[in-house]
Short mmCIF file of C-alpha atoms and ligand atoms in Angstrom, two decimals:
data_model
loop_
_atom_site.label_atom_id
_atom_site.label_comp_id
_atom_site.label_asym_id
_atom_site.label_seq_id
_atom_site.Cartn_x
_atom_site.Cartn_y
_atom_site.Cartn_z
CA MET A 1 40.01 33.73 -4.42
CA ARG A 2 43.89 34.13 -3.95
CA ALA A 3 47.33 35.95 -5.20
CA ILE A 4 49.99 36.31 -3.48
CA VAL A 5 52.82 38.87 -3.39
CA VAL A 6 55.47 37.89 -2.59
CA VAL A 7 58.64 39.99 -3.45
CA GLY A 8 62.00 40.92 -2.72
CA GLY A 9 62.19 43.64 0.95
CA GLN A 10 66.30 44.67 0.82
CA TRP A 11 68.53 44.79 -2.40
CA GLY A 12 67.73 41.97 -3.67
CA ASP A 13 69.06 38.19 -3.81
CA GLU A 14 67.09 36.93 -0.09
CA GLY A 15 66.22 34.14 -1.42
CA LYS A 16 62.61 34.95 -3.27
CA GLY A 17 63.43 31.34 -5.79
CA ARG A 18 64.55 29.63 -3.44
CA ILE A 19 60.70 30.30 -0.38
CA VAL A 20 59.10 30.25 -4.67
CA ASP A 21 60.21 26.95 -4.96
CA LEU A 22 58.58 26.60 -1.86
CA LEU A 23 55.58 28.34 -1.64
CA ALA A 24 54.75 27.42 -4.83
CA GLU A 25 53.74 23.56 -3.56
CA LYS A 26 50.51 24.02 -2.71
CA ALA A 27 49.80 26.47 -5.50
CA HIS A 28 48.10 26.21 -8.93
CA VAL A 29 50.01 29.06 -10.85
CA VAL A 30 53.19 30.76 -10.30
CA ALA A 31 53.72 34.08 -12.13
CA ARG A 32 56.82 36.39 -12.77
CA TYR A 33 55.81 39.89 -12.68
CA SER A 34 58.13 42.06 -13.66
CA ALA A 35 61.77 43.44 -15.11
CA GLY A 36 64.30 40.65 -17.29
CA ASN A 37 67.23 38.26 -16.77
CA ASN A 38 68.56 40.58 -14.81
CA ALA A 39 67.46 38.29 -11.98
CA GLY A 40 68.91 34.90 -10.56
CA HIS A 41 66.81 32.96 -8.68
CA THR A 42 68.08 29.98 -7.86
CA VAL A 43 66.21 26.98 -6.82
CA VAL A 44 67.50 24.24 -4.91
CA ASN A 45 65.54 20.81 -4.33
CA ALA A 46 65.69 16.88 -5.75
CA LEU A 47 66.61 17.80 -8.93
CA GLY A 48 69.21 19.86 -8.29
CA GLU A 49 70.36 23.26 -8.53
CA PHE A 50 69.20 26.23 -11.01
CA ARG A 51 69.16 29.13 -11.28
CA LEU A 52 66.31 30.74 -13.00
CA HIS A 53 67.48 34.40 -14.91
CA LEU A 54 63.56 34.56 -16.45
CA VAL A 55 61.32 31.45 -15.90
CA PRO A 56 59.32 31.47 -12.79
CA ALA A 57 59.96 29.22 -9.71
CA GLY A 58 57.21 26.70 -9.64
CA ILE A 59 58.50 25.22 -12.86
CA PHE A 60 58.90 22.00 -11.28
CA TYR A 61 55.99 21.10 -9.47
CA PRO A 62 54.56 19.65 -13.02
CA ASP A 63 51.32 20.98 -12.53
CA LYS A 64 51.79 23.99 -11.95
CA LEU A 65 51.19 26.78 -14.46
CA CYS A 66 53.80 29.89 -14.68
CA LEU A 67 53.45 32.62 -16.58
CA ILE A 68 55.92 35.97 -17.01
CA GLY A 69 53.68 38.25 -17.40
CA ASN A 70 53.11 41.42 -19.32
CA GLY A 71 56.02 43.47 -16.68
CA VAL A 72 58.83 42.06 -18.05
CA VAL A 73 61.20 42.21 -19.64
CA VAL A 74 61.89 38.98 -23.05
CA ASP A 75 65.13 38.12 -23.50
CA PRO A 76 64.43 34.91 -26.22
CA ALA A 77 67.87 34.07 -26.33
CA VAL A 78 67.23 32.97 -22.80
CA LEU A 79 64.22 32.18 -22.17
CA LEU A 80 65.06 29.98 -25.30
CA GLU A 81 68.37 28.63 -23.10
CA GLU A 82 67.25 28.16 -20.12
CA ILE A 83 63.79 26.58 -21.37
CA GLU A 84 65.94 23.43 -22.98
CA GLU A 85 68.02 24.31 -19.71
CA LEU A 86 64.70 23.21 -18.03
CA GLU A 87 64.02 20.21 -20.54
CA SER A 88 67.54 18.41 -21.45
CA ARG A 89 67.40 18.46 -16.41
CA GLY A 90 64.35 16.67 -16.96
CA VAL A 91 61.78 19.67 -16.77
CA SER A 92 58.73 19.58 -17.80
CA VAL A 93 57.96 22.84 -19.56
CA ARG A 94 55.95 23.39 -22.68
CA GLY A 95 51.75 23.85 -22.28
CA ARG A 96 52.32 25.42 -18.53
CA LEU A 97 54.97 27.62 -19.44
CA PHE A 98 53.24 30.97 -20.73
CA VAL A 99 55.12 34.65 -21.88
CA SER A 100 52.80 37.62 -22.61
CA ASP A 101 52.21 38.85 -25.98
CA ARG A 102 52.55 42.00 -24.49
CA ALA A 103 55.91 41.90 -22.28
CA HIS A 104 58.43 44.15 -24.05
CA VAL A 105 61.68 42.00 -25.98
CA SER A 106 64.94 42.22 -24.91
CA MET A 107 66.80 43.67 -28.13
CA PRO A 108 70.58 43.21 -29.43
CA TRP A 109 70.77 46.99 -28.72
CA HIS A 110 70.15 46.55 -25.86
CA PRO A 111 73.38 45.47 -24.10
CA ILE A 112 74.95 48.13 -25.87
CA ILE A 113 73.37 50.94 -24.96
CA ASP A 114 73.64 49.71 -20.93
CA SER A 115 77.08 49.18 -21.81
CA LEU A 116 77.43 52.90 -23.11
CA ASP A 117 75.83 54.43 -20.48
CA GLU A 118 77.70 52.81 -17.60
CA GLY A 119 80.45 54.02 -19.54
CA LEU A 120 79.90 57.66 -20.06
CA ARG A 121 79.01 57.87 -16.25
CA GLY A 122 82.24 56.70 -15.19
CA LYS A 123 83.04 57.45 -11.80
CA HIS A 124 78.75 57.24 -11.93
CA SER A 125 78.47 53.70 -12.81
CA ILE A 126 74.80 52.11 -11.30
CA GLY A 127 77.25 48.80 -12.12
CA THR A 128 74.41 47.09 -13.45
CA THR A 129 74.02 43.50 -14.53
CA GLY A 130 74.46 43.97 -18.05
CA ARG A 131 72.02 42.98 -19.64
CA GLY A 132 69.97 45.63 -21.33
CA VAL A 133 66.89 45.61 -19.25
CA GLY A 134 67.20 49.48 -18.17
CA PRO A 135 67.20 49.91 -22.33
CA ALA A 136 64.88 47.69 -22.38
CA PHE A 137 62.41 49.57 -20.18
CA VAL A 138 63.03 52.85 -21.51
CA ASP A 139 61.84 52.18 -24.93
CA LYS A 140 59.10 50.20 -23.76
CA VAL A 141 58.50 54.31 -21.89
CA GLY A 142 59.49 55.74 -24.81
CA ARG A 143 57.58 54.10 -26.74
CA VAL A 144 59.37 52.28 -29.50
CA GLY A 145 59.74 49.05 -27.10
CA ILE A 146 59.36 45.45 -29.85
CA ARG A 147 56.73 43.22 -27.68
CA MET A 148 56.25 39.64 -27.29
CA GLY A 149 53.43 40.09 -29.88
CA ASP A 150 55.15 41.65 -32.77
CA LEU A 151 57.60 39.04 -31.92
CA VAL A 152 55.80 35.81 -32.47
CA GLU A 153 54.86 37.45 -36.03
CA ARG A 154 57.14 37.12 -39.15
CA GLU A 155 55.12 40.21 -41.28
CA SER A 156 54.37 42.70 -37.61
CA LEU A 157 58.45 42.22 -36.49
CA LEU A 158 60.20 42.98 -40.11
CA GLU A 159 57.37 46.64 -39.15
CA ARG A 160 58.39 47.16 -36.18
CA LEU A 161 61.73 46.95 -36.29
CA SER A 162 61.59 49.48 -39.97
CA LEU A 163 60.16 51.39 -37.56
CA VAL A 164 62.48 50.77 -34.13
CA LEU A 165 65.69 50.42 -35.94
CA PRO A 166 66.74 52.83 -38.31
CA TYR A 167 66.01 54.74 -35.38
CA LYS A 168 68.00 52.76 -32.63
CA ASN A 169 70.46 53.50 -35.00
CA VAL A 170 70.75 57.48 -35.04
CA PHE A 171 71.81 57.20 -31.45
CA LEU A 172 73.99 54.42 -30.99
CA GLU A 173 76.08 56.57 -34.70
CA LYS A 174 75.45 60.07 -34.17
CA ALA A 175 75.32 60.39 -29.93
CA TYR A 176 77.41 57.14 -29.39
CA GLY A 177 79.39 56.30 -31.89
CA ALA A 178 79.17 52.65 -32.25
CA GLU A 179 78.73 50.79 -34.95
CA PRO A 180 74.85 50.10 -36.39
CA LEU A 181 73.15 47.33 -36.55
CA SER A 182 72.02 45.59 -39.70
CA LEU A 183 67.96 45.77 -40.28
CA ASP A 184 68.17 42.05 -42.35
CA ARG A 185 70.13 40.76 -39.87
CA VAL A 186 68.55 41.56 -36.57
CA PHE A 187 65.42 40.45 -38.63
CA GLU A 188 66.21 36.59 -39.59
CA GLU A 189 67.67 36.36 -36.09
CA TYR A 190 64.83 37.10 -34.01
CA ALA A 191 62.05 35.88 -37.14
CA GLU A 192 64.18 33.11 -36.26
CA TYR A 193 63.53 33.24 -32.05
CA GLY A 194 59.51 34.00 -32.15
CA ALA A 195 59.49 31.35 -34.65
CA ARG A 196 60.93 29.23 -31.84
CA LEU A 197 58.27 30.94 -28.98
CA ALA A 198 55.07 30.88 -30.43
CA PRO A 199 53.83 28.21 -29.11
CA PHE A 200 55.02 29.87 -25.51
CA VAL A 201 52.70 33.38 -26.14
CA ALA A 202 50.42 33.83 -25.01
CA ASP A 203 47.28 36.77 -22.91
CA THR A 204 48.86 35.85 -19.51
CA ALA A 205 46.05 38.28 -18.17
CA ASP A 206 43.78 36.14 -19.20
CA LEU A 207 45.32 33.18 -18.44
CA VAL A 208 45.71 33.97 -14.35
CA GLN A 209 42.60 36.18 -14.15
CA ASP A 210 41.18 32.73 -15.32
CA ALA A 211 43.01 30.23 -12.78
CA LEU A 212 41.86 33.14 -9.35
CA ARG A 213 37.99 32.67 -10.90
CA ARG A 214 37.72 28.75 -10.36
CA ASP A 215 39.33 29.57 -6.57
CA GLU A 216 41.81 28.57 -7.43
CA THR A 217 45.64 29.81 -6.10
CA VAL A 218 47.67 32.30 -7.51
CA LEU A 219 51.61 32.86 -6.49
CA LEU A 220 53.72 36.78 -7.89
CA GLU A 221 57.22 36.09 -7.42
CA GLY A 222 59.28 39.45 -7.54
CA ALA A 223 62.24 40.75 -8.47
CA GLN A 224 65.36 42.32 -7.59
CA GLY A 225 64.51 43.94 -4.42
CA SER A 226 62.34 46.85 -3.03
CA LEU A 227 65.64 49.39 -2.20
CA LEU A 228 66.63 49.14 -6.29
CA ASP A 229 63.51 50.57 -7.11
CA LEU A 230 62.91 53.36 -9.74
CA ASP A 231 60.56 55.38 -7.01
CA VAL A 232 61.81 53.32 -3.58
CA GLY A 233 64.74 53.13 -3.41
CA THR A 234 68.57 54.44 -4.15
CA TYR A 235 68.00 57.05 -6.49
CA GLU A 236 69.80 56.92 -9.05
CA TYR A 237 71.93 53.08 -8.36
CA VAL A 238 67.94 51.58 -8.12
CA THR A 239 66.68 49.78 -11.44
CA SER A 240 64.48 50.56 -14.47
CA SER A 241 62.09 48.45 -14.09
CA VAL A 242 58.17 49.15 -15.59
CA PRO A 243 56.18 48.16 -13.44
CA SER A 244 57.99 48.48 -10.60
CA SER A 245 59.73 45.71 -8.48
CA LEU A 246 57.35 46.42 -5.41
CA ALA A 247 54.37 44.31 -4.65
CA GLY A 248 52.06 47.65 -6.53
CA GLY A 249 54.14 46.06 -9.63
CA ALA A 250 52.83 42.80 -9.67
CA CYS A 251 49.15 43.79 -9.83
CA VAL A 252 49.51 46.26 -13.42
CA GLY A 253 52.73 43.96 -14.83
CA MET A 254 50.48 40.54 -14.51
CA GLY A 255 47.04 42.12 -15.29
CA LEU A 256 45.78 42.18 -12.35
CA GLY A 257 43.83 44.88 -10.41
CA PRO A 258 44.55 46.08 -6.10
CA THR A 259 41.19 44.16 -4.79
CA HIS A 260 42.78 40.73 -7.02
CA ILE A 261 45.84 40.79 -3.75
CA SER A 262 45.48 38.46 -0.46
CA ALA A 263 49.12 38.57 0.77
CA VAL A 264 52.18 40.97 0.07
CA VAL A 265 55.12 37.85 1.53
CA GLY A 266 58.33 40.74 2.26
CA VAL A 267 61.30 38.12 1.73
CA TYR A 268 64.73 39.38 4.19
CA LYS A 269 67.58 38.30 4.76
CA SER A 270 69.47 37.56 7.58
CA TYR A 271 72.32 40.45 7.53
CA ILE A 272 71.79 42.55 4.11
CA THR A 273 74.03 42.93 0.83
CA ARG A 274 73.86 44.23 -2.08
CA VAL A 275 75.43 43.90 -5.79
CA GLY A 276 76.40 46.99 -7.83
CA ASN A 277 77.19 50.58 -6.70
CA GLY A 278 75.97 52.72 -5.44
CA PRO A 279 75.30 53.40 -1.22
CA MET A 280 74.35 50.31 1.83
CA PRO A 281 74.91 52.43 5.48
CA THR A 282 75.84 49.09 6.28
CA GLU A 283 78.33 47.86 3.94
CA LEU A 284 81.84 45.84 6.15
CA THR A 285 84.66 45.61 4.03
CA ASP A 286 86.75 43.93 6.90
CA GLU A 287 86.84 39.96 8.39
CA THR A 288 83.10 40.21 9.19
CA GLY A 289 82.11 41.05 5.41
CA VAL A 290 84.07 38.31 4.81
CA MET A 291 82.45 35.62 6.41
CA LEU A 292 79.04 36.68 5.15
CA ARG A 293 79.70 36.61 2.22
CA GLU A 294 81.55 33.32 2.29
CA GLY A 295 80.07 31.55 5.94
CA GLY A 296 77.71 29.25 4.78
CA PRO A 297 77.17 26.70 1.99
CA ARG A 298 76.09 28.83 -0.66
CA PRO A 299 79.11 31.78 -0.48
CA GLU A 300 77.90 35.49 -1.53
CA TYR A 301 78.25 35.88 -5.05
CA GLY A 302 75.66 36.81 -7.68
CA ALA A 303 73.86 34.38 -9.47
CA THR A 304 73.57 35.92 -12.84
CA THR A 305 76.77 38.28 -13.27
CA GLY A 306 79.36 35.92 -10.93
CA ARG A 307 80.19 39.49 -8.60
CA PRO A 308 80.66 39.40 -5.02
CA ARG A 309 78.24 40.79 -3.19
CA ARG A 310 78.87 43.65 -0.47
CA CYS A 311 77.59 41.85 2.84
CA GLY A 312 76.63 43.75 5.41
CA TRP A 313 74.03 43.87 9.04
CA PHE A 314 70.45 43.44 9.09
CA ASP A 315 69.87 46.99 8.56
CA ALA A 316 66.99 48.79 10.41
CA VAL A 317 65.75 51.30 9.26
CA ALA A 318 66.15 50.01 5.39
CA ALA A 319 63.84 47.29 6.28
CA ARG A 320 61.42 49.13 8.17
CA HIS A 321 60.92 51.45 5.19
CA SER A 322 60.31 48.43 2.69
CA ALA A 323 58.20 46.35 4.83
CA ARG A 324 55.85 50.19 4.12
CA ALA A 325 56.06 50.50 0.41
CA ASN A 326 54.69 46.83 0.35
CA GLY A 327 52.12 46.36 2.76
CA LEU A 328 53.55 43.04 3.85
CA THR A 329 51.58 41.08 5.52
CA ALA A 330 53.94 38.36 6.51
CA ALA A 331 57.91 38.36 6.23
CA ALA A 332 59.82 34.90 4.85
CA LEU A 333 63.45 34.95 7.18
CA THR A 334 66.06 33.77 4.67
CA ARG A 335 70.51 33.12 5.66
CA LEU A 336 69.51 32.56 9.13
CA ASP A 337 71.83 29.71 9.03
CA VAL A 338 74.83 32.52 8.27
CA LEU A 339 74.45 33.87 11.24
CA ASP A 340 76.07 31.33 13.21
CA GLN A 341 79.16 31.85 13.48
CA PHE A 342 78.59 35.14 15.67
CA ALA A 343 79.16 35.16 19.75
CA THR A 344 77.09 38.98 18.75
CA ILE A 345 75.19 40.35 15.95
CA ARG A 346 74.39 43.46 15.06
CA VAL A 347 71.33 45.84 14.00
CA CYS A 348 71.45 49.24 12.88
CA THR A 349 68.62 51.14 14.47
CA ALA A 350 69.03 54.51 12.79
CA TYR A 351 71.70 56.15 11.16
CA ARG A 352 73.55 58.94 12.25
CA LEU A 353 74.09 61.76 9.37
CA ASP A 354 74.79 64.95 9.41
CA GLY A 355 75.07 66.03 13.84
CA HIS A 356 71.42 63.49 13.73
CA VAL A 357 69.95 61.28 14.23
CA THR A 358 67.03 59.40 12.61
CA ASP A 359 65.75 56.15 12.00
CA LYS A 360 63.69 58.11 8.24
CA PHE A 361 65.69 56.20 4.49
CA PRO A 362 67.09 59.59 3.12
CA ALA A 363 65.71 59.76 -0.04
CA SER A 364 69.00 60.70 -1.97
CA ALA A 365 71.28 58.38 -3.09
CA ALA A 366 74.09 61.08 -1.26
CA VAL A 367 72.57 61.41 1.57
CA LEU A 368 72.30 58.03 2.23
CA ALA A 369 76.16 57.57 1.13
CA ARG A 370 76.54 59.57 4.56
CA ALA A 371 74.64 58.18 7.34
CA LYS A 372 76.14 56.35 9.94
CA PRO A 373 75.01 53.26 10.46
CA ILE A 374 74.13 53.26 14.27
CA TYR A 375 74.33 49.58 15.40
CA GLU A 376 72.17 47.80 18.72
CA GLU A 377 74.06 44.61 19.66
CA VAL A 378 72.49 40.82 20.03
CA PRO A 379 74.06 37.89 21.66
CA GLY A 380 74.15 35.52 19.09
CA TRP A 381 74.19 31.15 19.18
CA GLN A 382 76.44 30.18 17.39
CA THR A 383 74.86 26.77 16.98
CA ALA A 384 74.11 25.42 13.74
CA THR A 385 70.64 26.01 12.89
CA SER A 386 70.66 24.07 9.27
CA GLY A 387 69.60 21.31 10.38
CA ILE A 388 66.62 22.45 12.56
CA ARG A 389 63.08 22.71 11.68
CA ARG A 390 61.22 23.93 14.30
CA PHE A 391 61.36 27.55 15.46
CA LYS A 392 61.03 25.94 19.16
CA ASP A 393 63.62 23.91 18.58
CA LEU A 394 66.00 26.86 17.15
CA PRO A 395 68.42 27.74 19.96
CA PRO A 396 66.63 30.99 22.41
CA GLN A 397 69.10 34.09 21.00
CA ALA A 398 67.63 32.30 17.73
CA ARG A 399 63.79 32.38 18.64
CA ALA A 400 65.17 37.07 20.00
CA TYR A 401 66.63 37.31 16.72
CA VAL A 402 63.28 36.61 14.54
CA SER A 403 60.65 38.29 16.76
CA ARG A 404 63.62 40.95 16.72
CA ILE A 405 63.14 41.28 12.87
CA GLU A 406 58.97 41.34 13.70
CA GLU A 407 59.01 43.99 15.68
CA ILE A 408 61.21 45.90 12.91
CA LEU A 409 58.53 44.29 9.44
CA GLU A 410 56.36 45.32 11.86
CA ALA A 411 54.84 42.45 10.23
CA PRO A 412 55.05 38.08 11.20
CA VAL A 413 58.17 36.52 9.83
CA HIS A 414 55.78 32.81 8.71
CA LEU A 415 58.50 31.03 7.91
CA VAL A 416 62.75 31.14 8.52
CA SER A 417 64.94 29.68 6.34
CA VAL A 418 68.00 27.69 7.02
CA GLY A 419 69.99 26.08 4.15
CA PRO A 420 69.30 26.57 0.45
CA GLU A 421 67.07 23.07 0.64
CA ARG A 422 63.81 22.76 -0.76
CA GLU A 423 63.34 21.41 2.78
CA GLN A 424 65.77 23.68 5.34
CA ALA A 425 62.06 25.12 6.56
CA ILE A 426 61.17 25.53 9.02
CA VAL A 427 57.56 26.94 9.04
CA ILE A 428 55.68 29.01 11.81
CA ARG A 429 52.49 28.94 10.14
CA PRO A 430 51.79 28.38 6.74
CA ILE A 431 51.39 30.81 4.26
CA LEU A 432 49.61 28.75 1.63
P1 GDP B 501 66.41 36.14 -4.99
O1 GDP B 501 67.15 36.67 -6.60
O2 GDP B 501 66.21 36.86 -4.23
O3 GDP B 501 65.80 34.68 -6.29
O4 GDP B 501 68.17 34.82 -4.14
P2 GDP B 501 69.33 33.67 -5.19
O5 GDP B 501 69.53 32.96 -5.63
O6 GDP B 501 69.59 35.32 -6.29
O7 GDP B 501 70.20 34.18 -3.98
C1 GDP B 501 70.52 33.77 -2.94
C2 GDP B 501 70.61 32.91 -2.51
O8 GDP B 501 71.16 32.29 -0.72
C3 GDP B 501 70.91 31.51 -2.94
O9 GDP B 501 72.26 30.56 -3.55
C4 GDP B 501 69.92 30.80 -2.96
O10 GDP B 501 70.89 29.25 -3.16
C5 GDP B 501 71.03 31.23 -1.36
N1 GDP B 501 69.90 30.70 0.05
C6 GDP B 501 69.10 30.58 0.42
N2 GDP B 501 68.05 30.66 1.10
C7 GDP B 501 69.13 30.36 1.93
C8 GDP B 501 68.97 29.48 2.97
O11 GDP B 501 68.73 30.06 3.87
N3 GDP B 501 70.76 29.94 3.47
C9 GDP B 501 71.31 29.76 2.57
N4 GDP B 501 72.02 29.02 3.18
N5 GDP B 501 71.13 29.75 1.78
C10 GDP B 501 70.14 30.62 0.61
P1 IMO B 502 66.99 39.70 -8.22
O1 IMO B 502 65.56 39.64 -8.93
C1 IMO B 502 70.41 41.68 -6.98
C2 IMO B 502 71.18 46.03 -9.76
C3 IMO B 502 72.43 45.53 -10.49
C4 IMO B 502 72.23 47.09 -10.10
C5 IMO B 502 70.69 47.91 -10.48
C6 IMO B 502 70.79 47.57 -12.02
O2 IMO B 502 68.63 38.39 -8.72
O3 IMO B 502 67.12 39.55 -6.93
P2 IMO B 502 69.75 46.21 -13.94
O4 IMO B 502 71.13 45.39 -14.74
O5 IMO B 502 69.55 46.82 -13.58
O6 IMO B 502 70.00 48.03 -14.69
O7 IMO B 502 71.23 46.73 -12.90
O8 IMO B 502 70.27 46.30 -10.15
N1 IMO B 502 70.20 44.70 -10.02
C7 IMO B 502 69.82 43.44 -8.89
N2 IMO B 502 70.99 43.25 -7.16
N3 IMO B 502 69.32 40.86 -7.15
C8 IMO B 502 68.86 41.53 -8.45
O9 IMO B 502 68.02 40.31 -9.21
C9 IMO B 502 68.96 42.49 -9.49
N4 IMO B 502 68.34 42.45 -10.50
C10 IMO B 502 68.98 44.42 -10.76
O10 IMO B 502 73.07 44.61 -9.01
O11 IMO B 502 72.79 47.72 -8.77
MG1 MG B 503 69.12 36.77 -6.91
#
């Protein structure tokens, strides 16, 4: 029995989709356990380039079971579009993609409230993806959510909407001064989504537990990154996923217990990026930042919103913080090839903060915003790595860099990615 969590160690977009697409070959089940279509997971393989927002990255192997767990918020229109796109590009989906009947549904008021909230926050806006995922989780916690099980039953949907929509309209009209939504119109649109998605809805916890009982391997695909987590991240510049996007969230979000988890793989970029607002001590707004953003085969632009990602050197303080919060057993290091261009590479090993030096990641975003990075410099290799497939063939400076990252994370790097394509990877020790 093996359930392996693949979790983002930074501010998201570490290459989780790419790593899951690679590892899934040896798994039986691939499951998403948190977040919603704020996630954008890029996969480049023999079938082409795909950006997945809800469907797990195991979908490209026709024999894998793919699950969207109870912890995910599902926008039915986005899921239907994703299914259609996959099918139109030759990927079979039916009969092996299932979404939990307990997963909450993203409803039309959620993106409206997302945008209104951002407006009200003014200069303190979070820079959300605008997909309504935060407000959907607020409704879940506030016990006014609508779940996939309700969506696919016309009567339940009408009953639930008749309670929830007038309640949400009070907020829309009286608190925000916005237009109310029409119950009839929302009902007809969402009942139609429900009818189309009915064949995909199941008790996914049962499916995943049965797989583990059959001794199959389950990959739990994280979304976002640990520094965006509500508790561990840079609150309030975080995402609102409940359960957490951390490895611990995989249990609750998939209907498993902690004893089911056999390994936790943290995915880290060889440097760091962030989309949206909030403190980022190693952010580079100069030419070096542009080189990190533009200097690889897949430039750093958000897979969901297309926004340019803020780029900076690897932040070891933040990385150690997230590695410990996830209890990593291994790590995967991505985009090493982007560092090929530099004569010298920097790693932030501590912060200078209000006249002191600290290697602790502060709880407060306001405090973190004052932190100035203290760098150690390591030599670059200035050799193309994207064609290398064996660790021993990497330039010695690149091997030393990987070892330095292992020291920081207090976990072995099992896999180094040197390009966006499935085979552009160096397996140091097999993960599965
Ligand atoms: P995710 O959200 O963690 O799945 O990551 P995203 O897909 O949002 O962003 C990662 C980006 O890096 C995508 O454009 C990938 O195609 C790309 N990528 C992944 N691994 C590598 C790599 O090793 N090298 C390069 N150059 N690009 C990579
Ligand atoms: P993947 O799975 C990067 C960020 C947003 C914003 C904050 C809150 O592709 O790594 P939200 O819409 O969630 O309320 O926005 O979180 N964010 C991500 N950044 N990758 C993601 O997912 C993200 N999901 C949310 O940019 O700063
Ligand atoms: Mg992404």
